[in-house]
Coordinates of C-alpha atoms in Angstrom, one line a residue:
S10 CA 3.8 -9.8 0.9
A11 CA 0.7 -7.5 1.0
G12 CA 1.8 -5.9 -2.3
R13 CA 1.6 -9.3 -4.0
M14 CA -1.8 -10.1 -2.5
M15 CA -3.6 -6.8 -3.1
Q16 CA -6.4 -6.1 -5.4
R17 CA -5.1 -3.4 -7.7
A18 CA -8.5 -1.7 -8.2
Y19 CA -9.8 0.6 -5.5
V20 CA -11.7 3.9 -5.2
A21 CA -10.2 6.9 -3.3
V22 CA -11.7 10.3 -3.0
P23 CA -10.3 13.6 -1.6
N24 CA -11.0 14.4 2.1
F25 CA -12.7 17.7 1.1
W26 CA -15.5 16.2 -1.0
T27 CA -19.1 15.8 -0.1
L28 CA -21.0 12.5 -0.3
G29 CA -22.8 13.9 -3.4
K30 CA -19.5 14.5 -5.2
A31 CA -18.3 11.0 -4.2
L32 CA -21.5 9.4 -5.5
D33 CA -21.3 11.3 -8.7
Y34 CA -17.7 10.2 -9.1
L35 CA -18.7 6.5 -8.5
R36 CA -21.4 6.8 -11.1
A37 CA -19.0 8.2 -13.6
L38 CA -16.6 5.3 -12.9
R39 CA -19.5 2.8 -13.5
D40 CA -17.7 0.5 -15.9
D41 CA -14.3 0.8 -14.2
L42 CA -15.5 0.1 -10.6
P43 CA -14.0 -2.9 -8.9
A44 CA -16.3 -5.9 -9.0
Q45 CA -16.2 -6.1 -5.2
L46 CA -16.3 -2.6 -3.6
Y47 CA -16.7 -2.5 0.2
D48 CA -15.0 0.7 1.2
V49 CA -14.1 4.1 -0.4
F50 CA -10.8 5.3 0.8
V51 CA -10.4 9.0 1.8
V52 CA -7.1 10.6 1.0
D53 CA -5.4 13.9 1.7
P54 CA -3.7 16.0 -1.1
R55 CA -0.6 13.8 -0.8
H56 CA -2.6 10.7 -1.4
R57 CA -2.1 9.5 2.2
V58 CA -5.0 7.6 3.7
A59 CA -7.1 9.7 6.1
G60 CA -9.8 7.0 6.6
A61 CA -12.4 4.9 4.9
V62 CA -16.2 5.0 4.3
P63 CA -18.2 1.8 3.8
V64 CA -20.2 1.9 0.6
G65 CA -23.5 1.3 2.5
Q66 CA -22.9 4.4 4.7
L67 CA -22.0 6.4 1.6
L68 CA -25.3 5.5 0.0
R69 CA -27.4 6.3 3.1
G70 CA -25.9 9.7 3.8
G71 CA -27.1 13.1 2.6
R72 CA -25.5 14.5 -0.6
S73 CA -24.3 17.7 1.2
Q74 CA -22.7 15.8 4.0
K75 CA -18.9 16.0 4.1
I76 CA -17.2 12.6 3.4
T77 CA -15.1 13.2 6.6
E78 CA -18.3 13.1 8.7
L79 CA -18.8 9.4 7.8
M80 CA -15.1 8.5 7.6
H81 CA -13.7 6.0 10.1
E82 CA -10.0 5.3 10.8
A83 CA -8.6 2.7 8.4
Y84 CA -6.2 0.0 9.3
T85 CA -3.3 0.1 6.7
V86 CA -0.6 -2.2 5.7
F87 CA 2.6 -1.6 3.7
T88 CA 3.5 -3.4 0.4
D89 CA 6.2 -5.4 2.2
T90 CA 4.0 -6.5 5.1
D91 CA 4.2 -10.2 5.5
R92 CA 1.1 -12.1 4.2
E93 CA 0.7 -13.9 7.5
D94 CA 0.5 -10.5 9.3
V95 CA -2.1 -9.4 6.8
A96 CA -4.1 -12.6 7.4
N97 CA -3.9 -12.2 11.1
L98 CA -5.2 -8.6 10.9
F99 CA -8.2 -9.8 9.0
K100 CA -8.8 -12.6 11.5
R101 CA -8.6 -10.1 14.5
T102 CA -10.9 -7.5 13.0
T103 CA -14.1 -7.3 10.9
L104 CA -12.2 -5.8 7.9
T105 CA -13.4 -6.5 4.4
S106 CA -10.6 -4.4 2.8
V107 CA -7.4 -2.7 3.8
P108 CA -5.5 0.0 2.0
V109 CA -1.9 -0.9 1.0
L110 CA 0.7 1.9 1.3
D111 CA 4.1 2.5 -0.2
A112 CA 7.2 3.5 1.8
A113 CA 6.1 7.1 1.8
D114 CA 2.7 6.3 3.3
R115 CA 0.8 6.9 0.0
L116 CA -2.0 4.7 -1.1
I117 CA -1.1 2.4 -4.0

């Protein structure tokens, strides 16, 4: 299942942050950042995925820009999604990461 395959380390930021706040947060996490970080997930107050921002775009944007201005829709999978379905999703798209959700649609 997707829950068994997932990398447990990820970065999520609130949907009301600016890029500057997100960058400062990433710098503060320096030693705790995942070794491979492709996307920063954007979440609402209930920790539900609102979208994702590729790290490259985050670095190129202006500090005062809202994170939601660069955010794109994120494909998501649930913890119990079959691993073949997850593999097929990656084959059909250009995804490098995908957020995994629990039964309440919260990012885990």
